[in-house]
Amino acid sequence: MRKEKYSFMRRKLRPRRRKNRALIIVLVLAVSSGALIWNHKDKIAVLREQYRAESEEGEIDFTYWREINPDVCAWIRVPGTKIDYPVVQSLTEADNYYLTHDIYQDENIYGAVFIEKSNLSDFTNPNTIIYGHHMTDGSMFGDLTRFEDPDFFEEHQEFMVYLPEETRRYEITAAYRYPAEHLLTAFDFSTEEQTAGYCSLVPEFVVSYGGYAREGMELRAPFVTLSTCTSDNRSFRFLVQGRLAEVSPRGKKP
């Protein structure tokens, strides 16, 4: 009887041991993942302080930032939000490289704010798209969806793009949801006529997918599209579009 009882107990205990091991592994992975996420958050927080300090000085030191990363090509600032970041463009890595790498080219779930190879780094394309992750803590392009609020959209009407040689001010004409397709391949921006045709469709996009367009201010080239994910639907993106209003030499406010 003792042998039979021991054998029964051993059979009963084995699955429990496996479950315990599995639980320990899950807990270790969860703790490790949590620590990794917090490390990324800490690093982004430090970077944001650097960015803010740079921004508050009034002039972006591109020499300094290009020593850190030669891919730095511009700086984007959206008043009323936390969006105040260097913009990078890799000519050697895949376009999605900066979805998972930060300004130091280290792997980071926050990524970086970037443009693709298909756009020129001097922002002279008809439509230049700047991408950034929609982070729940409001970092990167997390604050972009604040433009879903009509009052915020009405009160904040411009954003700035700083280049090494000039400052470009853009008037925000529209903010809306749009299906997650690649605009630069879905539409033809190679001619003025094709670009104007796309711009004429924006009010329809606003009505169809939800958003706002500024009355009496049509989108026109050259313009910039700020693009991020929507938190509640992966099949959509949230876009904020601004047309070029003014260009001034570097060091002078437009």
PDB file of C-alpha atoms in Angstrom:
ATOM      1  CA  MET A   1       0.000   0.000   0.000  1.00  0.00           C
ATOM      2  CA  ARG A   2       2.776   2.423   0.829  1.00  0.00           C
ATOM      3  CA  LYS A   3       4.375   1.923  -2.564  1.00  0.00           C
ATOM      4  CA  GLU A   4       1.063   2.358  -4.324  1.00  0.00           C
ATOM      5  CA  LYS A   5       0.254   5.459  -2.299  1.00  0.00           C
ATOM      6  CA  TYR A   6       3.705   6.933  -2.953  1.00  0.00           C
ATOM      7  CA  SER A   7       3.387   6.193  -6.635  1.00  0.00           C
ATOM      8  CA  PHE A   8      -0.012   7.930  -6.741  1.00  0.00           C
ATOM      9  CA  MET A   9       1.300  10.979  -4.918  1.00  0.00           C
ATOM     10  CA  ARG A  10       4.290  11.200  -7.213  1.00  0.00           C
ATOM     11  CA  ARG A  11       2.084  11.122 -10.276  1.00  0.00           C
ATOM     12  CA  LYS A  12      -0.095  13.852  -8.794  1.00  0.00           C
ATOM     13  CA  LEU A  13       2.861  16.032  -7.893  1.00  0.00           C
ATOM     14  CA  ARG A  14       4.646  15.950 -11.245  1.00  0.00           C
ATOM     15  CA  PRO A  15       2.176  18.144 -13.153  1.00  0.00           C
ATOM     16  CA  ARG A  16       2.122  20.565 -10.264  1.00  0.00           C
ATOM     17  CA  ARG A  17       5.890  20.851 -10.383  1.00  0.00           C
ATOM     18  CA  ARG A  18       5.741  21.526 -14.099  1.00  0.00           C
ATOM     19  CA  LYS A  19       3.074  24.150 -13.517  1.00  0.00           C
ATOM     20  CA  ASN A  20       5.203  25.760 -10.839  1.00  0.00           C
ATOM     21  CA  ARG A  21       8.204  25.820 -13.176  1.00  0.00           C
ATOM     22  CA  ALA A  22       6.061  27.319 -15.933  1.00  0.00           C
ATOM     23  CA  LEU A  23       4.724  29.937 -13.530  1.00  0.00           C
ATOM     24  CA  ILE A  24       8.248  30.847 -12.427  1.00  0.00           C
ATOM     25  CA  ILE A  25       9.341  31.197 -16.061  1.00  0.00           C
ATOM     26  CA  VAL A  26       6.348  33.421 -16.827  1.00  0.00           C
ATOM     27  CA  LEU A  27       7.071  35.582 -13.783  1.00  0.00           C
ATOM     28  CA  VAL A  28      10.752  35.907 -14.688  1.00  0.00           C
ATOM     29  CA  LEU A  29       9.862  36.864 -18.255  1.00  0.00           C
ATOM     30  CA  ALA A  30       7.280  39.364 -17.027  1.00  0.00           C
ATOM     31  CA  VAL A  31       9.754  40.955 -14.621  1.00  0.00           C
ATOM     32  CA  SER A  32      12.440  41.025 -17.321  1.00  0.00           C
ATOM     33  CA  SER A  33      10.054  42.540 -19.851  1.00  0.00           C
ATOM     34  CA  GLY A  34       8.866  45.078 -17.301  1.00  0.00           C
ATOM     35  CA  ALA A  35      12.449  46.025 -16.452  1.00  0.00           C
ATOM     36  CA  LEU A  36      13.248  46.349 -20.157  1.00  0.00           C
ATOM     37  CA  ILE A  37      10.252  48.610 -20.729  1.00  0.00           C
ATOM     38  CA  TRP A  38      11.189  50.766 -17.751  1.00  0.00           C
ATOM     39  CA  ASN A  39      14.763  50.998 -19.029  1.00  0.00           C
ATOM     40  CA  HIS A  40      13.407  52.235 -22.354  1.00  0.00           C
ATOM     41  CA  LYS A  41      11.145  54.706 -20.551  1.00  0.00           C
ATOM     42  CA  ASP A  42      14.014  55.988 -18.436  1.00  0.00           C
ATOM     43  CA  LYS A  43      16.179  56.444 -21.494  1.00  0.00           C
ATOM     44  CA  ILE A  44      13.423  58.260 -23.391  1.00  0.00           C
ATOM     45  CA  ALA A  45      12.810  60.482 -20.355  1.00  0.00           C
ATOM     46  CA  VAL A  46      16.490  61.435 -20.300  1.00  0.00           C
ATOM     47  CA  LEU A  47      16.453  62.066 -24.035  1.00  0.00           C
ATOM     48  CA  ARG A  48      13.351  64.227 -23.736  1.00  0.00           C
ATOM     49  CA  GLU A  49      15.121  66.390 -21.173  1.00  0.00           C
ATOM     50  CA  GLN A  50      17.998  66.762 -23.607  1.00  0.00           C
ATOM     51  CA  TYR A  51      15.592  67.615 -26.413  1.00  0.00           C
ATOM     52  CA  ARG A  52      13.722  70.139 -24.275  1.00  0.00           C
ATOM     53  CA  ALA A  53      16.937  71.837 -23.175  1.00  0.00           C
ATOM     54  CA  GLU A  54      18.063  72.024 -26.794  1.00  0.00           C
ATOM     55  CA  SER A  55      14.720  73.391 -27.905  1.00  0.00           C
ATOM     56  CA  GLU A  56      14.516  76.033 -25.181  1.00  0.00           C
ATOM     57  CA  GLU A  57      17.846  77.487 -26.252  1.00  0.00           C
ATOM     58  CA  GLY A  58      16.067  78.656 -29.379  1.00  0.00           C
ATOM     59  CA  GLU A  59      18.375  77.160 -31.976  1.00  0.00           C
ATOM     60  CA  ILE A  60      18.970  73.490 -32.703  1.00  0.00           C
ATOM     61  CA  ASP A  61      22.616  72.451 -32.641  1.00  0.00           C
ATOM     62  CA  PHE A  62      22.657  70.096 -35.632  1.00  0.00           C
ATOM     63  CA  THR A  63      26.430  69.660 -35.413  1.00  0.00           C
ATOM     64  CA  TYR A  64      26.038  68.195 -31.933  1.00  0.00           C
ATOM     65  CA  TRP A  65      23.162  65.879 -32.851  1.00  0.00           C
ATOM     66  CA  ARG A  66      24.825  64.681 -36.039  1.00  0.00           C
ATOM     67  CA  GLU A  67      27.857  63.709 -34.008  1.00  0.00           C
ATOM     68  CA  ILE A  68      25.513  61.479 -32.026  1.00  0.00           C
ATOM     69  CA  ASN A  69      23.772  60.218 -35.155  1.00  0.00           C
ATOM     70  CA  PRO A  70      24.562  61.366 -38.709  1.00  0.00           C
ATOM     71  CA  ASP A  71      21.007  60.360 -39.709  1.00  0.00           C
ATOM     72  CA  VAL A  72      19.586  63.453 -37.969  1.00  0.00           C
ATOM     73  CA  CYS A  73      18.164  65.636 -40.742  1.00  0.00           C
ATOM     74  CA  ALA A  74      15.574  67.884 -39.084  1.00  0.00           C
ATOM     75  CA  TRP A  75      13.714  68.787 -35.899  1.00  0.00           C
ATOM     76  CA  ILE A  76       9.929  68.747 -35.426  1.00  0.00           C
ATOM     77  CA  ARG A  77       8.102  70.865 -32.846  1.00  0.00           C
ATOM     78  CA  VAL A  78       4.317  70.930 -32.358  1.00  0.00           C
ATOM     79  CA  PRO A  79       3.254  73.643 -29.874  1.00  0.00           C
ATOM     80  CA  GLY A  80       0.887  72.483 -27.154  1.00  0.00           C
ATOM     81  CA  THR A  81       2.235  68.919 -27.246  1.00  0.00           C
ATOM     82  CA  LYS A  82       5.293  66.988 -26.101  1.00  0.00           C
ATOM     83  CA  ILE A  83       6.369  66.635 -29.722  1.00  0.00           C
ATOM     84  CA  ASP A  84       9.780  68.308 -29.779  1.00  0.00           C
ATOM     85  CA  TYR A  85      12.178  65.821 -31.354  1.00  0.00           C
ATOM     86  CA  PRO A  86      14.988  65.337 -33.819  1.00  0.00           C
ATOM     87  CA  VAL A  87      13.928  63.718 -37.091  1.00  0.00           C
ATOM     88  CA  VAL A  88      16.109  60.996 -38.575  1.00  0.00           C
ATOM     89  CA  GLN A  89      16.390  59.397 -41.995  1.00  0.00           C
ATOM     90  CA  SER A  90      18.452  56.301 -42.681  1.00  0.00           C
ATOM     91  CA  LEU A  91      19.812  55.894 -46.201  1.00  0.00           C
ATOM     92  CA  THR A  92      21.471  52.561 -45.381  1.00  0.00           C
ATOM     93  CA  GLU A  93      18.950  50.683 -43.225  1.00  0.00           C
ATOM     94  CA  ALA A  94      15.387  49.630 -44.039  1.00  0.00           C
ATOM     95  CA  ASP A  95      12.708  52.305 -43.760  1.00  0.00           C
ATOM     96  CA  ASN A  96      11.293  50.633 -40.637  1.00  0.00           C
ATOM     97  CA  TYR A  97      14.658  50.674 -38.833  1.00  0.00           C
ATOM     98  CA  TYR A  98      13.706  53.611 -36.617  1.00  0.00           C
ATOM     99  CA  LEU A  99      10.496  51.959 -35.549  1.00  0.00           C
ATOM    100  CA  THR A 100      12.675  49.887 -33.207  1.00  0.00           C
ATOM    101  CA  HIS A 101      15.820  52.017 -32.768  1.00  0.00           C
ATOM    102  CA  ASP A 102      16.310  55.302 -30.960  1.00  0.00           C
ATOM    103  CA  ILE A 103      18.432  58.340 -31.738  1.00  0.00           C
ATOM    104  CA  TYR A 104      21.533  56.457 -30.533  1.00  0.00           C
ATOM    105  CA  GLN A 105      20.654  53.591 -32.888  1.00  0.00           C
ATOM    106  CA  ASP A 106      20.078  51.340 -29.901  1.00  0.00           C
ATOM    107  CA  GLU A 107      17.138  48.940 -29.926  1.00  0.00           C
ATOM    108  CA  ASN A 108      14.227  50.665 -28.223  1.00  0.00           C
ATOM    109  CA  ILE A 109      10.473  50.030 -28.346  1.00  0.00           C
ATOM    110  CA  TYR A 110       9.918  53.797 -28.485  1.00  0.00           C
ATOM    111  CA  GLY A 111      11.845  54.057 -31.738  1.00  0.00           C
ATOM    112  CA  ALA A 112      12.552  57.526 -33.134  1.00  0.00           C
ATOM    113  CA  VAL A 113      10.755  60.132 -35.214  1.00  0.00           C
ATOM    114  CA  PHE A 114      11.724  59.582 -38.842  1.00  0.00           C
ATOM    115  CA  ILE A 115      11.133  60.074 -42.552  1.00  0.00           C
ATOM    116  CA  GLU A 116      11.603  57.463 -45.266  1.00  0.00           C
ATOM    117  CA  LYS A 117      14.127  57.310 -48.106  1.00  0.00           C
ATOM    118  CA  SER A 118      11.432  58.236 -50.617  1.00  0.00           C
ATOM    119  CA  ASN A 119      11.316  61.739 -49.127  1.00  0.00           C
ATOM    120  CA  LEU A 120      14.032  64.343 -49.489  1.00  0.00           C
ATOM    121  CA  SER A 121      15.645  65.496 -46.259  1.00  0.00           C
ATOM    122  CA  ASP A 122      15.217  69.154 -47.265  1.00  0.00           C
ATOM    123  CA  PHE A 123      11.413  68.736 -47.098  1.00  0.00           C
ATOM    124  CA  THR A 124      10.844  69.954 -50.657  1.00  0.00           C
ATOM    125  CA  ASN A 125       8.705  66.970 -51.705  1.00  0.00           C
ATOM    126  CA  PRO A 126       5.008  67.684 -52.304  1.00  0.00           C
ATOM    127  CA  ASN A 127       4.195  65.436 -49.315  1.00  0.00           C
ATOM    128  CA  THR A 128       6.796  64.687 -46.656  1.00  0.00           C
ATOM    129  CA  ILE A 129       5.614  62.142 -44.086  1.00  0.00           C
ATOM    130  CA  ILE A 130       7.046  62.124 -40.563  1.00  0.00           C
ATOM    131  CA  TYR A 131       6.368  58.968 -38.558  1.00  0.00           C
ATOM    132  CA  GLY A 132       6.367  58.411 -34.811  1.00  0.00           C
ATOM    133  CA  HIS A 133       5.018  55.793 -32.412  1.00  0.00           C
ATOM    134  CA  HIS A 134       1.795  56.477 -30.511  1.00  0.00           C
ATOM    135  CA  MET A 135       3.075  55.890 -26.966  1.00  0.00           C
ATOM    136  CA  THR A 136       0.572  55.794 -24.109  1.00  0.00           C
ATOM    137  CA  ASP A 137       2.750  58.062 -21.946  1.00  0.00           C
ATOM    138  CA  GLY A 138       2.406  60.818 -24.545  1.00  0.00           C
ATOM    139  CA  SER A 139       5.991  60.580 -25.764  1.00  0.00           C
ATOM    140  CA  MET A 140       7.054  60.344 -29.407  1.00  0.00           C
ATOM    141  CA  PHE A 141       3.828  61.010 -31.379  1.00  0.00           C
ATOM    142  CA  GLY A 142       1.533  59.990 -28.529  1.00  0.00           C
ATOM    143  CA  ASP A 143       0.269  63.560 -28.190  1.00  0.00           C
ATOM    144  CA  LEU A 144      -0.646  63.815 -31.866  1.00  0.00           C
ATOM    145  CA  THR A 145      -4.138  62.459 -31.194  1.00  0.00           C
ATOM    146  CA  ARG A 146      -4.853  65.508 -29.031  1.00  0.00           C
ATOM    147  CA  PHE A 147      -5.904  67.020 -32.339  1.00  0.00           C
ATOM    148  CA  GLU A 148      -8.943  64.731 -32.214  1.00  0.00           C
ATOM    149  CA  ASP A 149     -10.355  67.239 -29.746  1.00  0.00           C
ATOM    150  CA  PRO A 150     -12.077  70.071 -31.684  1.00  0.00           C
ATOM    151  CA  ASP A 151     -11.038  72.755 -29.189  1.00  0.00           C
ATOM    152  CA  PHE A 152      -7.409  71.662 -29.300  1.00  0.00           C
ATOM    153  CA  PHE A 153      -7.517  71.568 -33.100  1.00  0.00           C
ATOM    154  CA  GLU A 154      -8.943  75.079 -33.186  1.00  0.00           C
ATOM    155  CA  GLU A 155      -6.445  76.520 -30.728  1.00  0.00           C
ATOM    156  CA  HIS A 156      -3.279  74.970 -32.181  1.00  0.00           C
ATOM    157  CA  GLN A 157      -2.822  75.897 -35.797  1.00  0.00           C
ATOM    158  CA  GLU A 158       0.822  75.386 -36.693  1.00  0.00           C
ATOM    159  CA  PHE A 159       3.953  73.315 -36.244  1.00  0.00           C
ATOM    160  CA  MET A 160       7.620  73.929 -37.002  1.00  0.00           C
ATOM    161  CA  VAL A 161      10.254  71.957 -38.875  1.00  0.00           C
ATOM    162  CA  TYR A 162      13.836  73.064 -38.282  1.00  0.00           C
ATOM    163  CA  LEU A 163      16.511  72.230 -40.860  1.00  0.00           C
ATOM    164  CA  PRO A 164      20.243  72.942 -40.623  1.00  0.00           C
ATOM    165  CA  GLU A 165      19.906  75.979 -42.902  1.00  0.00           C
ATOM    166  CA  GLU A 166      16.319  77.135 -42.400  1.00  0.00           C
ATOM    167  CA  THR A 167      13.140  77.100 -40.337  1.00  0.00           C
ATOM    168  CA  ARG A 168       9.884  76.058 -41.964  1.00  0.00           C
ATOM    169  CA  ARG A 169       6.494  76.974 -40.467  1.00  0.00           C
ATOM    170  CA  TYR A 170       3.459  74.912 -41.426  1.00  0.00           C
ATOM    171  CA  GLU A 171      -0.223  75.808 -41.046  1.00  0.00           C
ATOM    172  CA  ILE A 172      -2.278  72.853 -39.834  1.00  0.00           C
ATOM    173  CA  THR A 173      -5.117  72.353 -42.294  1.00  0.00           C
ATOM    174  CA  ALA A 174      -6.508  68.951 -41.286  1.00  0.00           C
ATOM    175  CA  ALA A 175      -6.342  66.229 -38.634  1.00  0.00           C
ATOM    176  CA  TYR A 176      -8.149  62.952 -39.223  1.00  0.00           C
ATOM    177  CA  ARG A 177      -8.125  59.185 -39.176  1.00  0.00           C
ATOM    178  CA  TYR A 178      -7.172  57.339 -42.299  1.00  0.00           C
ATOM    179  CA  PRO A 179      -6.754  53.642 -43.222  1.00  0.00           C
ATOM    180  CA  ALA A 180      -3.282  52.227 -42.595  1.00  0.00           C
ATOM    181  CA  GLU A 181      -1.974  52.406 -46.131  1.00  0.00           C
ATOM    182  CA  HIS A 182       1.248  53.919 -47.406  1.00  0.00           C
ATOM    183  CA  LEU A 183       0.276  57.319 -48.784  1.00  0.00           C
ATOM    184  CA  LEU A 184       3.372  57.749 -50.925  1.00  0.00           C
ATOM    185  CA  THR A 185       2.590  54.586 -52.878  1.00  0.00           C
ATOM    186  CA  ALA A 186      -1.220  54.733 -52.700  1.00  0.00           C
ATOM    187  CA  PHE A 187      -1.266  58.189 -54.329  1.00  0.00           C
ATOM    188  CA  ASP A 188       0.730  59.825 -57.098  1.00  0.00           C
ATOM    189  CA  PHE A 189       2.559  62.977 -55.998  1.00  0.00           C
ATOM    190  CA  SER A 190       4.833  63.145 -59.048  1.00  0.00           C
ATOM    191  CA  THR A 191       3.007  66.033 -60.740  1.00  0.00           C
ATOM    192  CA  GLU A 192       1.289  69.190 -59.568  1.00  0.00           C
ATOM    193  CA  GLU A 193      -2.011  67.937 -60.992  1.00  0.00           C
ATOM    194  CA  GLN A 194      -1.847  64.598 -59.162  1.00  0.00           C
ATOM    195  CA  THR A 195      -0.833  66.302 -55.925  1.00  0.00           C
ATOM    196  CA  ALA A 196      -3.660  68.828 -56.230  1.00  0.00           C
ATOM    197  CA  GLY A 197      -6.038  65.937 -56.852  1.00  0.00           C
ATOM    198  CA  TYR A 198      -4.987  64.306 -53.606  1.00  0.00           C
ATOM    199  CA  CYS A 199      -5.332  67.580 -51.681  1.00  0.00           C
ATOM    200  CA  SER A 200      -8.872  67.995 -52.991  1.00  0.00           C
ATOM    201  CA  LEU A 201      -9.774  64.605 -51.495  1.00  0.00           C
ATOM    202  CA  VAL A 202      -8.739  65.477 -47.928  1.00  0.00           C
ATOM    203  CA  PRO A 203     -12.131  67.031 -46.963  1.00  0.00           C
ATOM    204  CA  GLU A 204     -13.781  63.778 -48.088  1.00  0.00           C
ATOM    205  CA  PHE A 205     -11.342  61.758 -45.955  1.00  0.00           C
ATOM    206  CA  VAL A 206     -12.221  63.921 -42.956  1.00  0.00           C
ATOM    207  CA  VAL A 207     -15.933  63.293 -43.431  1.00  0.00           C
ATOM    208  CA  SER A 208     -15.525  59.569 -44.178  1.00  0.00           C
ATOM    209  CA  TYR A 209     -13.109  58.600 -41.404  1.00  0.00           C
ATOM    210  CA  GLY A 210     -13.547  61.290 -38.758  1.00  0.00           C
ATOM    211  CA  GLY A 211     -11.565  64.402 -38.008  1.00  0.00           C
ATOM    212  CA  TYR A 212     -11.377  68.112 -38.709  1.00  0.00           C
ATOM    213  CA  ALA A 213     -10.392  70.358 -41.599  1.00  0.00           C
ATOM    214  CA  ARG A 214      -9.770  74.037 -41.125  1.00  0.00           C
ATOM    215  CA  GLU A 215     -12.398  76.070 -42.915  1.00  0.00           C
ATOM    216  CA  GLY A 216     -11.098  78.230 -45.729  1.00  0.00           C
ATOM    217  CA  MET A 217      -7.597  76.713 -45.578  1.00  0.00           C
ATOM    218  CA  GLU A 218      -7.087  74.072 -48.253  1.00  0.00           C
ATOM    219  CA  LEU A 219      -4.136  71.728 -48.233  1.00  0.00           C
ATOM    220  CA  ARG A 220      -1.517  72.514 -50.884  1.00  0.00           C
ATOM    221  CA  ALA A 221       1.995  71.434 -51.735  1.00  0.00           C
ATOM    222  CA  PRO A 222       4.512  71.372 -50.300  1.00  0.00           C
ATOM    223  CA  PHE A 223       2.987  69.971 -47.124  1.00  0.00           C
ATOM    224  CA  VAL A 224       3.985  67.726 -44.246  1.00  0.00           C
ATOM    225  CA  THR A 225       1.968  64.789 -42.924  1.00  0.00           C
ATOM    226  CA  LEU A 226       2.535  63.732 -39.306  1.00  0.00           C
ATOM    227  CA  SER A 227       1.515  60.094 -38.961  1.00  0.00           C
ATOM    228  CA  THR A 228       0.999  57.808 -35.975  1.00  0.00           C
ATOM    229  CA  CYS A 229      -1.029  54.741 -35.022  1.00  0.00           C
ATOM    230  CA  THR A 230      -4.446  54.947 -33.408  1.00  0.00           C
ATOM    231  CA  SER A 231      -4.636  53.325 -29.985  1.00  0.00           C
ATOM    232  CA  ASP A 232      -7.983  51.614 -30.556  1.00  0.00           C
ATOM    233  CA  ASN A 233      -7.715  50.347 -34.137  1.00  0.00           C
ATOM    234  CA  ARG A 234      -4.537  49.052 -35.754  1.00  0.00           C
ATOM    235  CA  SER A 235      -6.067  49.265 -39.217  1.00  0.00           C
ATOM    236  CA  PHE A 236      -6.092  53.082 -39.024  1.00  0.00           C
ATOM    237  CA  ARG A 237      -3.562  55.880 -38.663  1.00  0.00           C
ATOM    238  CA  PHE A 238      -4.043  59.378 -37.299  1.00  0.00           C
ATOM    239  CA  LEU A 239      -2.742  62.117 -39.577  1.00  0.00           C
ATOM    240  CA  VAL A 240      -2.080  65.801 -38.976  1.00  0.00           C
ATOM    241  CA  GLN A 241      -1.304  67.735 -42.153  1.00  0.00           C
ATOM    242  CA  GLY A 242       0.144  71.204 -42.528  1.00  0.00           C
ATOM    243  CA  ARG A 243       0.922  73.307 -45.585  1.00  0.00           C
ATOM    244  CA  LEU A 244       4.107  75.349 -45.805  1.00  0.00           C
ATOM    245  CA  ALA A 245       3.400  78.912 -44.714  1.00  0.00           C
ATOM    246  CA  GLU A 246       6.808  80.497 -44.288  1.00  0.00           C
ATOM    247  CA  VAL A 247      10.521  79.775 -44.623  1.00  0.00           C
ATOM    248  CA  SER A 248      13.163  81.760 -42.793  1.00  0.00           C
ATOM    249  CA  PRO A 249      16.965  81.430 -42.570  1.00  0.00           C
ATOM    250  CA  ARG A 250      18.265  79.416 -39.660  1.00  0.00           C
ATOM    251  CA  GLY A 251      18.567  81.402 -36.470  1.00  0.00           C
ATOM    252  CA  LYS A 252      15.620  83.669 -37.291  1.00  0.00           C
ATOM    253  CA  LYS A 253      12.094  83.020 -36.127  1.00  0.00           C
ATOM    254  CA  PRO A 254       9.558  82.931 -38.972  1.00  0.00           C
TER     255      PRO A 254
END
